[in-house]
Tab-separated table of C-alpha atoms and ligand atoms in Angstrom:
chain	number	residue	atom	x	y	z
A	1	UNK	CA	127.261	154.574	-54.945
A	2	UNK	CA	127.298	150.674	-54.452
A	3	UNK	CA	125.163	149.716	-51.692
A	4	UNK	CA	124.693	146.080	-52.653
A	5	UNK	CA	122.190	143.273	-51.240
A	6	UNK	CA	123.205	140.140	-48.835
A	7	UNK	CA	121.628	137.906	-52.027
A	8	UNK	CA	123.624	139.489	-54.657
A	9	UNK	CA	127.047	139.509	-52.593
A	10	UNK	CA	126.240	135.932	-51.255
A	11	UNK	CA	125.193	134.667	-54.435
A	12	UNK	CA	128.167	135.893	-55.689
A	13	UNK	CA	130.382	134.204	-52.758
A	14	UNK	CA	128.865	130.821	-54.239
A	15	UNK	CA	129.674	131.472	-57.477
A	16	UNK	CA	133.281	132.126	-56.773
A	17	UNK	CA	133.656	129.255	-53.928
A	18	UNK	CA	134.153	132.153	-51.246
A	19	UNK	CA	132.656	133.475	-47.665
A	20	UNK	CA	131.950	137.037	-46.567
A	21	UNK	CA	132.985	138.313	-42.811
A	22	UNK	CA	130.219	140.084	-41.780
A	23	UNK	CA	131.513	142.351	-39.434
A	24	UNK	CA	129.305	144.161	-36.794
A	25	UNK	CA	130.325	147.731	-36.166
A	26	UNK	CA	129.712	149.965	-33.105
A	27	UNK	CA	131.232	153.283	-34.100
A	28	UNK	CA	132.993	155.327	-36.746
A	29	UNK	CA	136.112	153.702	-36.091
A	30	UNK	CA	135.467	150.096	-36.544
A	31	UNK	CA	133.289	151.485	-39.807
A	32	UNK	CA	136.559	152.860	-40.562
A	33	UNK	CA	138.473	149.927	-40.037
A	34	UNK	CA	136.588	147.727	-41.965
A	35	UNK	CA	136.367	149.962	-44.972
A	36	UNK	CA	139.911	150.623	-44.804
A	37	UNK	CA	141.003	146.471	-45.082
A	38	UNK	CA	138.774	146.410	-47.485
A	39	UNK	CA	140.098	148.961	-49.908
A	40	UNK	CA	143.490	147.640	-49.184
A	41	UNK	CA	142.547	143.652	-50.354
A	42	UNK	CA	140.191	145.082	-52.983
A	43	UNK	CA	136.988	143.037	-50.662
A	44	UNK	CA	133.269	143.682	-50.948
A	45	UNK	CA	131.953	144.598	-47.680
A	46	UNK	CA	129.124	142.901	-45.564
A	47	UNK	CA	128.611	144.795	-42.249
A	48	UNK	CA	126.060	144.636	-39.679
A	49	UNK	CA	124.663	146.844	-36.843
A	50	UNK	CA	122.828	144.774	-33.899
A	51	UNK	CA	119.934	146.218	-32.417
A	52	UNK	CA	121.905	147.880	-29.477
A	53	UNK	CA	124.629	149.160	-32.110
A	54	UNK	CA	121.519	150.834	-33.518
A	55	UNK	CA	120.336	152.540	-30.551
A	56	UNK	CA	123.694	153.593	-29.031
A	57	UNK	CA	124.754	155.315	-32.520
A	58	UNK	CA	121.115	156.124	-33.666
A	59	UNK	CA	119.895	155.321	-36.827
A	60	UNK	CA	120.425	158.932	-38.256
A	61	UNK	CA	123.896	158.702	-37.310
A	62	UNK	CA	124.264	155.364	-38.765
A	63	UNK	CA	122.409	155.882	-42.131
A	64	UNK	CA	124.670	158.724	-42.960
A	65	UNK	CA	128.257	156.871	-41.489
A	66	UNK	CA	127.126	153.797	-43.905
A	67	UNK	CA	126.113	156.382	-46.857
A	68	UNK	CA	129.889	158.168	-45.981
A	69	UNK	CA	131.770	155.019	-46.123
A	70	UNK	CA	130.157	154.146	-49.698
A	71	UNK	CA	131.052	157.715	-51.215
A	72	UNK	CA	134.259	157.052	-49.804
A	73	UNK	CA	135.173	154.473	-51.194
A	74	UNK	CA	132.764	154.103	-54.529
A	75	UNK	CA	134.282	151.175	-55.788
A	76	UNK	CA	133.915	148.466	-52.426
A	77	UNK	CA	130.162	147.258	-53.202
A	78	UNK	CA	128.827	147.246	-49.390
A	79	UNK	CA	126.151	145.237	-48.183
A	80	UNK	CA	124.390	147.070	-44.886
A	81	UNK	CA	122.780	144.059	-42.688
A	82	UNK	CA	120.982	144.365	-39.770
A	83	UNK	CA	122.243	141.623	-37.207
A	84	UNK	CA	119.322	139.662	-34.931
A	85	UNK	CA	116.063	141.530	-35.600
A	86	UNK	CA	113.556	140.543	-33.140
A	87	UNK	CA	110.551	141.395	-34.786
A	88	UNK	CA	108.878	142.886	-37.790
A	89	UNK	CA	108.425	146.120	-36.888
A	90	UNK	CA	112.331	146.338	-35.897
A	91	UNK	CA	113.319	145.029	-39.692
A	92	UNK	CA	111.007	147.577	-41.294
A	93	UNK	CA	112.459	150.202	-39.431
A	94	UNK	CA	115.916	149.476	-40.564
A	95	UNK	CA	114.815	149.094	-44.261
A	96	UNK	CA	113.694	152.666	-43.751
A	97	UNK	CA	116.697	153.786	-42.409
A	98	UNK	CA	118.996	152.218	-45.565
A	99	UNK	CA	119.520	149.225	-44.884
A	100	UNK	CA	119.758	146.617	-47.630
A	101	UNK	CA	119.644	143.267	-45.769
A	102	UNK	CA	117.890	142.259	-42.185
A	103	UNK	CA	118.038	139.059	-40.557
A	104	UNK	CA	115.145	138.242	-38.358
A	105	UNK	CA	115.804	135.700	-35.881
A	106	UNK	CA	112.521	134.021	-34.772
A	107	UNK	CA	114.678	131.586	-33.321
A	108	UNK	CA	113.669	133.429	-30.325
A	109	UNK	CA	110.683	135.347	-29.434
A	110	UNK	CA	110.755	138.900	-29.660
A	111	UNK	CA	112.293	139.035	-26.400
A	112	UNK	CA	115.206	137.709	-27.414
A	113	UNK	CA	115.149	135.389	-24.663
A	114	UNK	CA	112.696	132.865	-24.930
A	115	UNK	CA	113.230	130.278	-27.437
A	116	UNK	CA	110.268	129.978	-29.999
A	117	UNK	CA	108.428	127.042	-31.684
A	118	UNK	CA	108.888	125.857	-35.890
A	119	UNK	CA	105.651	127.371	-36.367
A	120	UNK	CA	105.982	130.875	-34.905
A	121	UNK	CA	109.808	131.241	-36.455
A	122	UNK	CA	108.251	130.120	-39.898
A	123	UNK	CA	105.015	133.084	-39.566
A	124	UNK	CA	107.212	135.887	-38.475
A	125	UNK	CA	109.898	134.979	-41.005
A	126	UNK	CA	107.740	134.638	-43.948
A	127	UNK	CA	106.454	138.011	-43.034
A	128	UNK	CA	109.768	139.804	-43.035
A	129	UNK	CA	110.399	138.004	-46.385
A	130	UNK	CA	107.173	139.211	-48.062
A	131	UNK	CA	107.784	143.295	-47.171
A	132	UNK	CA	111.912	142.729	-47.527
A	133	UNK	CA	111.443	141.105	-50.746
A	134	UNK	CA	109.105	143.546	-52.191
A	135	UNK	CA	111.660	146.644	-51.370
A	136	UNK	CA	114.585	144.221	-52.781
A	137	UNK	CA	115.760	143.738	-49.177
A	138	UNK	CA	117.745	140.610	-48.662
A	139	UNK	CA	116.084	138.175	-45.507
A	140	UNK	CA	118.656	135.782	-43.408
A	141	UNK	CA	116.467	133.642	-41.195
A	142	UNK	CA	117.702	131.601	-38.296
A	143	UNK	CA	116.462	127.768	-37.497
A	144	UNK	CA	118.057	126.507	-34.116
A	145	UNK	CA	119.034	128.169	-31.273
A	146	UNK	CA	122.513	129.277	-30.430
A	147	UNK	CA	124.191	128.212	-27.832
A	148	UNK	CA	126.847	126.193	-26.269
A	149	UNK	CA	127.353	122.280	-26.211
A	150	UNK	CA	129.722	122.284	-23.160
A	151	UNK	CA	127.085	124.072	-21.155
A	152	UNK	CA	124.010	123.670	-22.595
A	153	UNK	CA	123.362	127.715	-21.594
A	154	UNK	CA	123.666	130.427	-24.461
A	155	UNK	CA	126.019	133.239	-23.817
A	156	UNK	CA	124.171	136.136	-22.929
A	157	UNK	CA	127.582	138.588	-22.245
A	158	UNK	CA	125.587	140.890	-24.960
A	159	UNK	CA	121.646	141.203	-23.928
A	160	UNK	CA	121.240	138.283	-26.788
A	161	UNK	CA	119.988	134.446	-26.086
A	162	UNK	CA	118.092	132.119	-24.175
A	163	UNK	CA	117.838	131.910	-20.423
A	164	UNK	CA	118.303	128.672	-18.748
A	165	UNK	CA	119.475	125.561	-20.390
A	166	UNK	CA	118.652	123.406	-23.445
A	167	UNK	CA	119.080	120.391	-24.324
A	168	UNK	CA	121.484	119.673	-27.493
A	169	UNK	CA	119.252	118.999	-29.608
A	170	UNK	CA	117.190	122.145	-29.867
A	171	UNK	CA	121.328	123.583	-29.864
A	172	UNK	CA	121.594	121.626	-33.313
A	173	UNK	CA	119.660	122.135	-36.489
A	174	UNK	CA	118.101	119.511	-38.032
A	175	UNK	CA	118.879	119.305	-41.328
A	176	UNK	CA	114.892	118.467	-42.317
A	177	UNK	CA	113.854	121.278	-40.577
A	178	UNK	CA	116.447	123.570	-41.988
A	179	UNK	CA	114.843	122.168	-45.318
A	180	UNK	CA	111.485	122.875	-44.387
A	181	UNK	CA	111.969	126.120	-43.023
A	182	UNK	CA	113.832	127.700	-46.311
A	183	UNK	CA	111.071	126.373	-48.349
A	184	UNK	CA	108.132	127.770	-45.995
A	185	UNK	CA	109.765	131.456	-45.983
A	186	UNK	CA	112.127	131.966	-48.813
A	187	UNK	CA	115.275	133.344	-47.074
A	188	UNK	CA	118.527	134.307	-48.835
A	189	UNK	CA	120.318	132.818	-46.403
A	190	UNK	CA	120.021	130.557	-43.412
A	191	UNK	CA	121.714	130.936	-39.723
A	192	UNK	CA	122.247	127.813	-38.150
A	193	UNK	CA	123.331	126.723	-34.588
A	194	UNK	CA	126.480	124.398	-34.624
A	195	UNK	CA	127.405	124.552	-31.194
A	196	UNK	CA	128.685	128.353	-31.402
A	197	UNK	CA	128.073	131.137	-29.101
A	198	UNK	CA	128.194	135.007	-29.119
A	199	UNK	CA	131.128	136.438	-26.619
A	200	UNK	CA	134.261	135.577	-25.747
A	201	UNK	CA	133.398	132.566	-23.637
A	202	UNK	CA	132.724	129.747	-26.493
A	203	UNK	CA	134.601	126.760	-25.647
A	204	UNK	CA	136.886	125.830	-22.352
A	205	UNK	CA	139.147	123.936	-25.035
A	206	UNK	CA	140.151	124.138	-28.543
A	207	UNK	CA	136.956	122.647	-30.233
A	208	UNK	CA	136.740	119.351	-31.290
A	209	UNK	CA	133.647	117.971	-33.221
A	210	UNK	CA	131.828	116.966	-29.759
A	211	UNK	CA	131.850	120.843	-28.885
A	212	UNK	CA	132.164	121.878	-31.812
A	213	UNK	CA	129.373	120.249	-35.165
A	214	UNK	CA	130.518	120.924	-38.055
A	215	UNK	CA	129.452	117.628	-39.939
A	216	UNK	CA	125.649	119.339	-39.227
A	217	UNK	CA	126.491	122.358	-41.279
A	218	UNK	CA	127.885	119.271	-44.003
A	219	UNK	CA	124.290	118.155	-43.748
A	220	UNK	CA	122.562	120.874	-44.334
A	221	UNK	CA	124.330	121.667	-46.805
A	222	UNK	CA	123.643	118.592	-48.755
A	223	UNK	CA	120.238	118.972	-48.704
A	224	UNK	CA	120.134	122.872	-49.193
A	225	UNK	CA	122.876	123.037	-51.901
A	226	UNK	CA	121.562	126.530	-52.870
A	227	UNK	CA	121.273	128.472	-49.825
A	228	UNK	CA	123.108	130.378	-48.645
A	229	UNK	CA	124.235	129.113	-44.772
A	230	UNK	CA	125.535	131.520	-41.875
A	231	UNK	CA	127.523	130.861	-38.919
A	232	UNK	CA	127.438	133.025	-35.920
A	233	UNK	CA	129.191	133.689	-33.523
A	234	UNK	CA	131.812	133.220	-35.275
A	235	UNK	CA	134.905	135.172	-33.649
A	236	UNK	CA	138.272	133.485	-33.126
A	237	UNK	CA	139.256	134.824	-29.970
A	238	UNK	CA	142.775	135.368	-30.793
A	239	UNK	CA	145.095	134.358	-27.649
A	240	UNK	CA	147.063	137.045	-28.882
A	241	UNK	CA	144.369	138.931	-27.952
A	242	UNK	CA	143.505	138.003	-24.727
A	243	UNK	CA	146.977	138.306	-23.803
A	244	UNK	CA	147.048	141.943	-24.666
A	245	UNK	CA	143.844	142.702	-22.900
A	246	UNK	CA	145.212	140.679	-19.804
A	247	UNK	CA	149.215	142.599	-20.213
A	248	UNK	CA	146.899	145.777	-19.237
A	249	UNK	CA	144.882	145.555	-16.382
A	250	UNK	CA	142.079	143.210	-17.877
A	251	UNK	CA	140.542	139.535	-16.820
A	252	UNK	CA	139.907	137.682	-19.482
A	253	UNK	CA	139.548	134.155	-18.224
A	254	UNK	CA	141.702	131.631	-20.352
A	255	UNK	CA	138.899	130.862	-23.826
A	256	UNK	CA	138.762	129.085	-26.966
A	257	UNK	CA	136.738	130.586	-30.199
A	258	UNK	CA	136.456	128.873	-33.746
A	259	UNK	CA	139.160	128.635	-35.068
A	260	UNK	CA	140.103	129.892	-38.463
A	261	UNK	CA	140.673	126.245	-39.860
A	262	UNK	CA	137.073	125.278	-38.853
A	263	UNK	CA	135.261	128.521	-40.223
A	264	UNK	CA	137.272	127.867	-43.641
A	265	UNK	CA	135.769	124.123	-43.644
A	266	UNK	CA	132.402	125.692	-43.060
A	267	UNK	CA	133.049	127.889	-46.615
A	268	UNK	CA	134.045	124.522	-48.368
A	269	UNK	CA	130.355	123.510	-47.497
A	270	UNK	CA	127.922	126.259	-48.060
A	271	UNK	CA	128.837	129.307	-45.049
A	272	UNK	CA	129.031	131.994	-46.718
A	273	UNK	CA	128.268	134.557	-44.048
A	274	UNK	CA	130.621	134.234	-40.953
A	275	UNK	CA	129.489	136.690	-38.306
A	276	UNK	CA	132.384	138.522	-36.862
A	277	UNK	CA	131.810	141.007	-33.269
A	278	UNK	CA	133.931	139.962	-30.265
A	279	UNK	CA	137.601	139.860	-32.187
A	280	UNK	CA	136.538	143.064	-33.271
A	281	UNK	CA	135.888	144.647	-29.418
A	282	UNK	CA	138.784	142.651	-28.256
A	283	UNK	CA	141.330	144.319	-30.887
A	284	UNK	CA	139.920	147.667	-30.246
A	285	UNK	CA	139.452	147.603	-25.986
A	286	UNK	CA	143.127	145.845	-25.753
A	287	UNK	CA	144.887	148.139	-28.085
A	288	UNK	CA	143.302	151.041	-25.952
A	289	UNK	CA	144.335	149.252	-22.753
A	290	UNK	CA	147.811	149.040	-23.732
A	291	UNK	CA	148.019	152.966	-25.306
A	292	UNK	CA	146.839	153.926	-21.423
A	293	UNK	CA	148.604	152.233	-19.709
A	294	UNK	CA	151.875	153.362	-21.303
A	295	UNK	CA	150.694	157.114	-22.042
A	296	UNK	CA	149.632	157.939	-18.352
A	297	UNK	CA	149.147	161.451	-19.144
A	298	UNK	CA	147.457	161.146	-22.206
A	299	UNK	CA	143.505	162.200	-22.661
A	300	UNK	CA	143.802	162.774	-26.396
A	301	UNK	CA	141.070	160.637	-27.826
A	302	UNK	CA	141.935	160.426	-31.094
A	303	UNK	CA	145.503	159.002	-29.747
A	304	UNK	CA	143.744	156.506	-27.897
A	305	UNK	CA	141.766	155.073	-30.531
A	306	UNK	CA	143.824	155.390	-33.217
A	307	UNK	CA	146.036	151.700	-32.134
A	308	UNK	CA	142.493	150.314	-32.054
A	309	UNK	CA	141.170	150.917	-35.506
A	310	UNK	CA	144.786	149.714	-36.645
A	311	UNK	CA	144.488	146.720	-34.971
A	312	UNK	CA	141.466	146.071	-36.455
A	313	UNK	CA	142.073	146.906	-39.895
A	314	UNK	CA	145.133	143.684	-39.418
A	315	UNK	CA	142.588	141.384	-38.455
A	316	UNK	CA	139.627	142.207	-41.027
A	317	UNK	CA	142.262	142.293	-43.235
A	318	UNK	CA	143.300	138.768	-42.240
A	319	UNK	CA	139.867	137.617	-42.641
A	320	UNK	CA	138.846	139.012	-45.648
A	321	UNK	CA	142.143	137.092	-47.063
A	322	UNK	CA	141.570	133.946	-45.482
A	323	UNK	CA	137.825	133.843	-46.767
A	324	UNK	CA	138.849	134.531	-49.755
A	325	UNK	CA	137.281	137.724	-50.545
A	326	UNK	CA	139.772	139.763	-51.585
A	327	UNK	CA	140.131	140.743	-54.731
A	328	UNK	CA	136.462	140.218	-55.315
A	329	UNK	CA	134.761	143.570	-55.052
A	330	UNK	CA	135.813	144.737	-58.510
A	331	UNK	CA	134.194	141.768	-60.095
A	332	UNK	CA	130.459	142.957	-58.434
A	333	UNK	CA	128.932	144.535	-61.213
A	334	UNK	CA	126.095	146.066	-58.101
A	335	UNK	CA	122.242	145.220	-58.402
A	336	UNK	CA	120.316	148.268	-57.106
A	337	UNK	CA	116.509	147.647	-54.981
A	338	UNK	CA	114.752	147.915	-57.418
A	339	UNK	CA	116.383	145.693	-59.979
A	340	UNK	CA	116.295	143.204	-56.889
A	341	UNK	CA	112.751	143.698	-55.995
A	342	UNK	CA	111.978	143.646	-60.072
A	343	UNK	CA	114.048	139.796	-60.131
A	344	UNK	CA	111.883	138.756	-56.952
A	345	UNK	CA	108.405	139.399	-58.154
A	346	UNK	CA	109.786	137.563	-61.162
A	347	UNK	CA	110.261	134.433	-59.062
A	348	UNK	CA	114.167	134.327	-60.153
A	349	UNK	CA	115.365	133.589	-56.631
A	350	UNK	CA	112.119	131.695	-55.246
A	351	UNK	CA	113.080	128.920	-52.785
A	352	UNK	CA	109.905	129.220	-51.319
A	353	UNK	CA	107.332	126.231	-51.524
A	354	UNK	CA	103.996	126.168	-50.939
B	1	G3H	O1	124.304	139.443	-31.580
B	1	G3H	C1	125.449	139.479	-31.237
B	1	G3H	C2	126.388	140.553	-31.522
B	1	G3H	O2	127.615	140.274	-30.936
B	1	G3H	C3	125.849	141.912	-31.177
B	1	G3H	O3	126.015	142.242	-29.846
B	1	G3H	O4	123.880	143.394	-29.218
B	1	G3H	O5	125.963	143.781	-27.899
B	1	G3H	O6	125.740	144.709	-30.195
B	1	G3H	P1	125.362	143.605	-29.251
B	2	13P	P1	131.011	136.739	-32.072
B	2	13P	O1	130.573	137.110	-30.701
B	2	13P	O2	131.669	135.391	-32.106
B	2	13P	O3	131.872	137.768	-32.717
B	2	13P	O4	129.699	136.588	-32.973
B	2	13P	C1	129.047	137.718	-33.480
B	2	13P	C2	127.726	137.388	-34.068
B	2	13P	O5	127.363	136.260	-34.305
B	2	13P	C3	126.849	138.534	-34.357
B	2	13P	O6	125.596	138.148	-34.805
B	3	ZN	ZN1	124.718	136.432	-33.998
């Protein structure tokens, strides 16, 4: 059984000059899918449930798929993260239901709306440290608010971001306060907003460094050599993609996501956590729009969902190459809890200063 920590596979990553995908799943099949890609590029796995993947599987439901997937396949270590926890309460439930990493984003209040003050995301993080910590749970904190640099509005296509618009410099983290905020709470590993957004909808061009700051993450970087940064919303948006969805039946306006170049210059300088959602819905719902609309008479689920998963399996398996995780998984000799917690009370990993 190798259920692994985000610190351990992340420290790990830095070690060996690599980045994880962190892939959000939704159902058995993308589970599937990732587990699959990874077995067949010998990857560890990082993957994530959001709070609404959570509540539309259930946490039962999702405690044993996670528990399956590791006695399936004993040898992929596989790191169980819990994508944009709002609160406290909301992280210790999903340490209690197996997971091994949370992130708590006090970027926003709990409401997942209303952008937050330095202050407030430093109290509520430190506090998610403290119990995560002591149960050898792994902590990924976010400082700066996600959202885009076109617009100045945060894509809220999934129930998560700000209302309204900000101005660009609460879109950018500043490197000091990045600083500041790692050595008030003593994350693992840091989220930071570079002008990406969640959804499909991230740029109206191909990004250039006005739309698109990656010199910040360079920045941050230089100051916080050791920690370990994380870039969401993180999804390609493969035209490929959107021309399959839009072959059969679907509106996708034309989009731009990071691309692939960009994410691998964010690994050369400290990401090692790229978060990875919307190229996952967009393989599955186009390969499903295409398998309809040629098999008119067709209700047989599995059918239907079968092109899906093997869609995805292609492009995790893409990323976990690209990233350069594959072939890693056999060379994770896998930390349990309590070893972790055991190393934290010892002070081994303790970036945080009084
Ligand atoms: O947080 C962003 C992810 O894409 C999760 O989205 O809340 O719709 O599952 P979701
Ligand atoms: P995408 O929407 O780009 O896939 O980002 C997902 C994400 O950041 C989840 O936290
Ligand atoms: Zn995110």
């Amino acid at each position: 059984m190798a259920l692994i920590t985000l610190r351990q596979l992340l420290d790990h990553a830095a070690e060996h000059g690599y980045g994880m995908p962190a892939f959000n799943i939704t159902n058995l099949e993308t589970l599937q899918a990732v587990m699959i890609a990874a077995d067949r590029t010998g990857s560890p796995v990082l993957v994530q449930a959001s709070r609404s993947a959570r509540s539309y599987v259930d946490d039962v439901f999702l405690k044993h798929m996670f528990q399956a997937a590791i006695e399936r396949y004993p040898h992929i270590p596989v790191c169980v993260h819990l994508d944009h926890g709002n609160e406290l309460s909301t992280c210790l439930s999903a340490m209690e239901n197996g997971f091994s990493s949370v992130m708590m984003d006090g970027s926003l209040m709990a409401d997942a709306k209303t952008p937050s003050d330095f202050d407030y995301n430093v109290e509520v993080t430190a506090s998610v440290v403290e119990q995560a910590h002591a149960r050898g749970v792994s902590v990924e904190g976010e400082i700066g608010v996600l959202g885009s640099l076109e617009t100045g509005e945060g894509e809220k296509e999934d129930g998560h971001g700000f209302e309204g618009k900000l101005e660009k410099k609460q879109l950018l983290t500043d490197p000091a306060e990045a600083e500041a905020f790692v050595r008030a709470t003593g994350v693992d590993a840091l989220a930071v907003a570079v002008g990406t957004s969640h959804g499909a909808y991230k740029f109206s061009r191909r990004p250039d460094g006005d739309i698109l700051a990656m010199e910040v993450i360079e920045a941050i970087h230089a100051r916080l050599p050791a920690t370990h940064l994380v870039m969401h919303g993180a999804s390609t948006v493969p035209q490929d993609l959107q021309d399959l969805i839009n072959a059969h039946g679907g509106e996708i306006p034309g989009t731009f996501g990071v691309p692939l170049e960009e994410v691998e210059r964010g690994i050369r300088h400290g990401v090692r956590k790229v978060n990875i959602d919307t190229d996952i819905r967009m393989a599955m719902t186009g390969s499903i729009r295409k398998f309809l609309d040629e098999n008119r008479s067709s209700f047989d689920l599995r059918a239907i969902l079968k092109p899906g998963r093997e869609r995805t399996i292609a492009l995790c398996l893409e990323r976990f190459e690209r990233f350069g995780a594959a072939g890693m998984a056999s060379r994770i000799r896998p930390s349990t809890l309590h070893a972790m917690a055991d190393r934290y009370a010892a002070g081994l990993f303790n970036t945080k200063v009084a």
